[in-house]
Tab-separated table of C-alpha atoms and ligand atoms in Angstrom:
chain	number	residue	atom	x	y	z
A	1	MET	CA	-19.148	-29.225	1.090
A	2	SER	CA	-15.991	-30.244	0.204
A	3	ALA	CA	-13.375	-27.510	-1.121
A	4	ASN	CA	-13.493	-29.466	-4.482
A	5	LEU	CA	-17.383	-27.927	-4.987
A	6	SER	CA	-16.501	-24.653	-4.329
A	7	PRO	CA	-17.541	-22.441	-7.273
A	8	PRO	CA	-13.966	-20.923	-8.888
A	9	THR	CA	-14.966	-17.131	-7.724
A	10	ALA	CA	-15.076	-18.334	-4.234
A	11	SER	CA	-12.798	-15.377	-2.362
A	12	GLU	CA	-9.302	-16.850	-0.675
A	13	THR	CA	-7.672	-15.222	1.934
A	14	ILE	CA	-3.759	-14.095	0.543
A	15	LEU	CA	-2.841	-12.026	3.736
A	16	GLU	CA	-3.739	-11.995	7.220
A	17	LEU	CA	-2.798	-10.152	9.978
A	18	GLN	CA	-3.908	-11.762	14.064
A	19	HIS	CA	-3.321	-9.302	16.330
A	20	VAL	CA	-1.021	-7.591	15.463
A	21	THR	CA	0.999	-5.090	17.686
A	22	LYS	CA	4.231	-3.176	17.047
A	23	ARG	CA	5.393	-1.057	19.853
A	24	TYR	CA	8.064	1.564	19.864
A	25	GLY	CA	9.941	2.369	23.075
A	26	GLY	CA	6.572	1.191	24.819
A	27	LEU	CA	4.321	2.616	22.733
A	28	PRO	CA	2.437	1.095	20.246
A	29	ALA	CA	2.373	1.772	16.509
A	30	VAL	CA	0.275	-0.756	15.654
A	31	ASP	CA	-2.667	-1.911	18.535
A	32	ASP	CA	-4.142	-5.578	17.816
A	33	VAL	CA	-4.716	-4.464	14.203
A	34	SER	CA	-6.223	-8.287	11.856
A	35	PHE	CA	-7.782	-8.277	9.527
A	36	ALA	CA	-7.352	-10.307	5.861
A	37	VAL	CA	-6.380	-9.571	1.975
A	38	GLN	CA	-8.701	-12.193	-0.052
A	39	ARG	CA	-6.613	-12.681	-2.971
A	40	GLY	CA	-7.197	-10.232	-6.301
A	41	GLU	CA	-8.934	-7.678	-4.384
A	42	VAL	CA	-7.751	-4.284	-4.093
A	43	LEU	CA	-8.139	-3.298	-0.195
A	44	GLY	CA	-7.612	0.396	0.367
A	45	VAL	CA	-6.218	2.040	3.628
A	46	ILE	CA	-6.476	5.447	4.572
A	47	GLY	CA	-5.720	7.178	8.376
A	48	PRO	CA	-4.412	10.090	9.649
A	49	ASN	CA	-0.630	10.402	9.910
A	50	GLY	CA	0.837	9.011	13.019
A	51	ALA	CA	-1.891	5.997	12.411
A	52	GLY	CA	0.036	3.202	12.321
A	53	LYS	CA	-0.195	2.330	8.305
A	54	SER	CA	3.271	2.561	7.514
A	55	THR	CA	4.364	0.015	10.252
A	56	MET	CA	1.995	-1.996	8.861
A	57	VAL	CA	3.071	-1.505	5.756
A	58	SER	CA	6.662	-2.690	7.102
A	59	LEU	CA	5.348	-5.103	9.224
A	60	ILE	CA	3.949	-7.444	6.044
A	61	GLY	CA	7.112	-6.440	3.915
A	62	GLY	CA	9.654	-7.308	6.952
A	63	SER	CA	11.353	-4.429	7.387
A	64	ALA	CA	10.306	-4.913	10.871
A	65	ALA	CA	8.907	-7.147	13.286
A	66	PRO	CA	5.021	-7.217	15.615
A	67	THR	CA	5.891	-7.016	19.048
A	68	SER	CA	3.135	-9.491	19.538
A	69	GLY	CA	0.928	-11.499	16.276
A	70	LYS	CA	1.095	-13.775	13.990
A	71	VAL	CA	1.188	-12.733	9.396
A	72	LEU	CA	0.043	-15.331	7.082
A	73	PHE	CA	1.259	-15.002	3.998
A	74	GLN	CA	-1.099	-17.639	1.786
A	75	GLY	CA	-1.413	-19.563	5.363
A	76	GLN	CA	2.111	-19.835	6.363
A	77	ALA	CA	4.059	-17.376	9.141
A	78	ILE	CA	6.180	-15.048	7.666
A	79	ASN	CA	7.002	-13.346	11.103
A	80	THR	CA	10.646	-13.857	10.702
A	81	LEU	CA	11.274	-14.223	7.965
A	82	PRO	CA	14.030	-11.016	6.358
A	83	PRO	CA	12.353	-9.086	3.947
A	84	HIS	CA	14.153	-10.939	0.503
A	85	ARG	CA	12.235	-14.549	1.755
A	86	ARG	CA	9.470	-11.891	1.784
A	87	ALA	CA	9.863	-11.304	-1.636
A	88	HIS	CA	10.848	-13.693	-2.847
A	89	LEU	CA	7.217	-15.531	-2.045
A	90	GLY	CA	5.661	-12.715	-3.487
A	91	ILE	CA	4.768	-9.984	-1.189
A	92	GLY	CA	6.434	-7.003	-3.332
A	93	ARG	CA	6.218	-3.065	-1.278
A	94	THR	CA	7.076	0.537	-2.170
A	95	PHE	CA	8.591	2.760	0.300
A	96	GLN	CA	6.852	6.107	1.885
A	97	LEU	CA	9.955	7.963	2.297
A	98	THR	CA	11.883	7.515	-1.418
A	99	GLN	CA	15.758	6.324	-1.911
A	100	PRO	CA	16.511	5.024	-4.650
A	101	PHE	CA	20.450	4.203	-5.226
A	102	THR	CA	21.915	7.264	-6.420
A	103	GLY	CA	24.743	5.679	-7.836
A	104	LEU	CA	22.973	4.132	-10.047
A	105	ASP	CA	21.064	5.330	-12.815
A	106	ILE	CA	17.105	4.028	-12.722
A	107	ARG	CA	17.671	1.596	-14.920
A	108	GLU	CA	19.829	-0.343	-12.715
A	109	ASN	CA	17.962	0.660	-9.849
A	110	VAL	CA	15.166	-0.811	-10.703
A	111	MET	CA	17.401	-3.792	-11.733
A	112	VAL	CA	17.687	-4.475	-7.913
A	113	GLY	CA	14.237	-5.365	-6.738
A	114	ALA	CA	14.515	-7.541	-10.047
A	115	PHE	CA	16.986	-9.286	-8.066
A	116	PHE	CA	15.335	-8.785	-4.913
A	117	GLY	CA	12.652	-10.675	-5.932
A	118	ARG	CA	13.672	-13.094	-7.852
A	119	ARG	CA	15.730	-15.704	-7.997
A	120	GLY	CA	18.709	-16.912	-10.237
A	121	LEU	CA	18.035	-13.701	-13.076
A	122	SER	CA	20.792	-13.104	-15.462
A	123	ARG	CA	21.675	-9.977	-15.878
A	124	SER	CA	20.231	-9.312	-19.190
A	125	GLN	CA	16.572	-10.600	-17.836
A	126	ALA	CA	16.874	-8.404	-14.893
A	127	LEU	CA	17.189	-5.818	-17.430
A	128	HIS	CA	14.736	-6.708	-19.996
A	129	VAL	CA	12.023	-6.392	-16.764
A	130	ALA	CA	13.468	-2.947	-15.882
A	131	ASP	CA	12.968	-1.681	-18.980
A	132	GLU	CA	9.554	-3.875	-18.932
A	133	VAL	CA	8.268	-1.717	-15.898
A	134	LEU	CA	9.487	0.926	-16.109
A	135	ALA	CA	8.057	1.682	-19.732
A	136	ARG	CA	4.485	0.696	-17.139
A	137	VAL	CA	4.954	3.264	-15.468
A	138	GLY	CA	6.349	5.705	-17.139
A	139	LEU	CA	10.100	6.431	-16.791
A	140	ALA	CA	11.421	4.101	-19.896
A	141	HIS	CA	13.044	8.044	-20.895
A	142	LYS	CA	14.871	8.345	-17.799
A	143	ALA	CA	15.844	5.342	-17.571
A	144	THR	CA	19.798	6.981	-17.444
A	145	LEU	CA	19.544	10.217	-14.932
A	146	LYS	CA	20.711	8.729	-11.630
A	147	GLY	CA	18.893	7.921	-7.891
A	148	ASP	CA	19.218	11.433	-7.287
A	149	GLN	CA	18.328	13.286	-10.651
A	150	LEU	CA	14.479	12.476	-10.222
A	151	THR	CA	11.447	14.998	-9.603
A	152	VAL	CA	9.439	13.359	-5.856
A	153	ALA	CA	6.899	12.298	-8.157
A	154	ASP	CA	9.159	9.946	-10.716
A	155	ARG	CA	10.734	8.889	-7.416
A	156	LYS	CA	6.991	7.482	-6.706
A	157	ARG	CA	7.490	5.657	-9.946
A	158	LEU	CA	10.725	4.807	-9.778
A	159	GLU	CA	9.123	3.306	-6.163
A	160	VAL	CA	6.364	1.784	-7.546
A	161	ALA	CA	8.637	-0.093	-10.969
A	162	ARG	CA	11.690	-1.599	-8.440
A	163	ALA	CA	8.498	-3.265	-6.786
A	164	LEU	CA	7.159	-4.425	-10.103
A	165	ALA	CA	10.021	-5.449	-10.976
A	166	MET	CA	10.274	-8.034	-8.116
A	167	ASP	CA	7.142	-9.972	-9.689
A	168	PRO	CA	4.470	-9.638	-6.440
A	169	ARG	CA	1.895	-11.162	-6.127
A	170	ILE	CA	0.594	-9.336	-3.535
A	171	LEU	CA	1.345	-5.225	-3.884
A	172	LEU	CA	1.987	-2.254	-1.361
A	173	LEU	CA	1.719	0.910	-2.126
A	174	ASP	CA	2.900	3.676	0.589
A	175	GLU	CA	1.388	6.934	-0.489
A	176	VAL	CA	2.629	6.639	-4.438
A	177	MET	CA	0.459	9.541	-4.952
A	178	ALA	CA	1.903	12.037	-2.456
A	179	GLY	CA	2.907	15.022	-4.964
A	180	LEU	CA	1.597	13.666	-8.394
A	181	THR	CA	-0.872	16.422	-10.329
A	182	PRO	CA	-4.634	15.636	-10.259
A	183	ALA	CA	-3.936	14.677	-13.999
A	184	GLU	CA	-0.954	12.156	-12.796
A	185	VAL	CA	-3.489	10.953	-9.945
A	186	THR	CA	-5.806	9.760	-12.472
A	187	ASP	CA	-2.567	7.739	-14.921
A	188	ALA	CA	-1.427	6.334	-11.518
A	189	ILE	CA	-5.286	5.225	-10.500
A	190	GLU	CA	-5.407	3.485	-14.316
A	191	LEU	CA	-2.160	2.038	-13.397
A	192	ILE	CA	-3.195	-0.107	-10.377
A	193	ARG	CA	-6.385	-0.969	-12.708
A	194	SER	CA	-3.762	-2.562	-15.009
A	195	ILE	CA	-1.917	-4.213	-12.195
A	196	ASN	CA	-5.314	-5.663	-10.613
A	197	ARG	CA	-6.402	-6.898	-13.546
A	198	ASP	CA	-3.111	-8.690	-14.153
A	199	GLY	CA	-3.901	-10.399	-11.236
A	200	VAL	CA	-1.764	-8.757	-8.639
A	201	THR	CA	-3.990	-8.092	-5.292
A	202	VAL	CA	-2.288	-4.619	-4.258
A	203	LEU	CA	-3.108	-3.198	-0.698
A	204	VAL	CA	-2.691	0.652	-1.549
A	205	VAL	CA	-1.950	2.965	1.675
A	206	GLU	CA	-3.120	7.157	0.348
A	207	HIS	CA	-3.655	10.333	0.716
A	208	ILE	CA	-6.393	10.433	-1.778
A	209	VAL	CA	-9.849	9.780	-0.799
A	210	ARG	CA	-10.518	10.511	-5.007
A	211	ALA	CA	-8.228	7.306	-5.499
A	212	ILE	CA	-8.739	4.956	-2.123
A	213	ALA	CA	-12.246	5.750	-3.365
A	214	SER	CA	-12.193	4.616	-6.781
A	215	VAL	CA	-9.559	2.072	-6.698
A	216	SER	CA	-10.324	0.489	-3.009
A	217	ASP	CA	-12.865	-3.031	-3.155
A	218	ARG	CA	-12.425	-2.216	0.554
A	219	VAL	CA	-10.801	0.284	2.540
A	220	LEU	CA	-9.722	-0.490	6.189
A	221	VAL	CA	-8.891	2.325	8.794
A	222	LEU	CA	-6.285	3.247	11.413
A	223	HIS	CA	-6.406	5.554	14.874
A	224	HIS	CA	-3.985	5.377	16.651
A	225	GLY	CA	-2.965	1.679	16.046
A	226	ARG	CA	-6.066	0.511	16.176
A	227	LYS	CA	-8.639	-0.282	12.972
A	228	ILE	CA	-11.839	1.668	13.226
A	229	ALA	CA	-13.714	0.286	10.698
A	230	GLU	CA	-13.385	-1.904	7.098
A	231	ASP	CA	-16.165	-1.823	5.033
A	232	THR	CA	-17.026	-1.067	1.149
A	233	PRO	CA	-16.135	2.889	0.433
A	234	ASP	CA	-18.754	4.514	0.761
A	235	THR	CA	-19.734	2.913	3.776
A	236	VAL	CA	-16.098	3.895	5.410
A	237	LEU	CA	-15.939	7.733	3.935
A	238	SER	CA	-19.813	8.274	5.470
A	239	ASP	CA	-18.890	6.587	8.611
A	240	PRO	CA	-19.458	8.517	11.467
A	241	LYS	CA	-16.352	6.554	13.412
A	242	VAL	CA	-13.846	7.878	10.740
A	243	ILE	CA	-15.304	11.084	9.976
A	244	GLU	CA	-14.337	11.991	13.208
A	245	ALA	CA	-10.419	10.213	13.669
A	246	TYR	CA	-9.803	12.694	10.912
A	247	LEU	CA	-11.777	15.883	11.725
A	248	GLY	CA	-11.710	15.671	15.884
A	249	GLU	CA	-15.086	14.671	17.862
A	250	ARG	CA	-15.990	18.209	17.985
A	251	TYR	CA	-16.020	18.860	14.371
A	252	ALA	CA	-17.618	16.349	13.826
A	253	LYS	CA	-20.863	17.241	15.919
A	254	GLN	CA	-20.805	20.309	14.769
A	255	LYS	CA	-20.898	18.798	11.192
A	256	GLN	CA	-23.541	16.318	11.715
A	257	ALA	CA	-24.786	19.231	13.476
A	258	GLU	CA	-25.480	21.793	10.377
A	259	LYS	CA	-26.476	18.859	8.518
A	260	ASP	CA	-25.290	20.368	5.611
A	261	PRO	CA	-25.019	17.336	2.963
A	262	ALA	CA	-24.088	19.025	0.390
A	263	GLN	CA	-20.026	18.725	0.491
A	264	PRO	CA	-19.813	14.507	0.153
A	265	ALA	CA	-17.196	13.792	2.736
A	266	SER	CA	-14.633	12.356	0.869
A	267	GLU	CA	-13.294	16.027	-0.305
A	268	TRP	CA	-13.763	17.950	3.024
A	269	MET	CA	-11.207	14.550	3.933
A	270	GLU	CA	-9.002	14.874	1.331
A	271	GLY	CA	-5.944	16.676	2.656
A	272	LEU	CA	-6.478	16.800	6.031
A	273	ALA	CA	-4.652	13.718	7.219
B	301	ADP	N1	11.314	3.500	13.340
B	301	ADP	C1	10.551	4.157	14.469
B	301	ADP	N2	10.673	4.568	15.823
B	301	ADP	C2	10.345	4.239	16.615
B	301	ADP	N3	8.548	5.164	16.620
B	301	ADP	C3	8.747	4.515	15.322
B	301	ADP	C4	9.059	3.672	14.017
B	301	ADP	N4	8.361	4.175	13.143
B	301	ADP	C5	7.019	4.524	13.539
B	301	ADP	N5	7.285	4.690	14.804
B	301	ADP	C6	5.824	5.812	15.362
B	301	ADP	O1	4.939	5.168	14.860
B	301	ADP	C7	3.310	5.940	15.044
B	301	ADP	C8	3.247	4.594	13.756
B	301	ADP	O2	4.000	5.635	12.711
B	301	ADP	P1	3.528	5.351	11.173
B	301	ADP	O3	2.856	3.778	10.546
B	301	ADP	O4	4.727	6.177	9.692
B	301	ADP	O5	2.102	6.343	10.582
B	301	ADP	P2	1.430	6.675	8.798
B	301	ADP	O6	1.750	6.057	8.356
B	301	ADP	O7	-0.138	6.384	8.923
B	301	ADP	O8	0.907	8.555	9.408
B	301	ADP	C9	4.050	7.184	15.418
B	301	ADP	O9	3.606	7.304	16.814
B	301	ADP	C10	5.425	6.914	14.842
B	301	ADP	O10	6.191	8.482	15.204
B	302	MG	MG1	3.331	6.310	6.438
């Protein structure tokens, strides 16, 4: 079948990692990882602490370069592009360790994101973008506070606002729900869904399993830098390999021996990583 006869719903790869490895001092933080993200999907990424999730986000965003392997965005190899060039192409990311500009107010912090991600923006356009995204993440009423006057949860919201201000085609979220109350997590899930409904592809790294399970079309699991699973949320969260990765083999065997299906894995996995 020729390309122009493909059904309009045919999936299209927006981002692809091919055998990507990142070593720090000889130790692999990301180890021969390959996967593809389809345009329009929400891909969840989970894994215990130190699994390589943030490193992977940095390899896509451009703040780290792979030791080997290829990162492709919309078919183009972007390995060697600096972060601002990747932002112009449509890659927006948040940072797990938030570092707002403390001398700037919140609105100005978001304007920096707008300027970083979009070319030729005027100051008034950047202001408009900033106010729009601040309202969207629930920070409009704090627009004039300084970067160092925010709570942890609000700093996470600021990260999302800065990334959204870049007008991304793909949004990479690195643990933006850490420190949120359950009600705030519910709001954050709804925000991710609405961003995705607007046509933005989302890669979401998160420890909060309830959030990952409800927001993701597919889930990828990293463990010691390697991809150990990639499937639907239900399949991944009941995969013995994944349960073992979170609990250690011994506990998994004990759990299996108990054969107690009363508590879904998603409940006890939470908070372990
Ligand atoms: N800049 C760095 N220099 C040295 N080691 C690093 C650096 N960044 C990450 N690592 C190491 O790489 C591994 C993966 O870290 P990270 O990607 O932050 O994991 P995760 O986000 O899954 O918790 C860890 O062992 C971490 O110590
Ligand atoms: Mg991390």
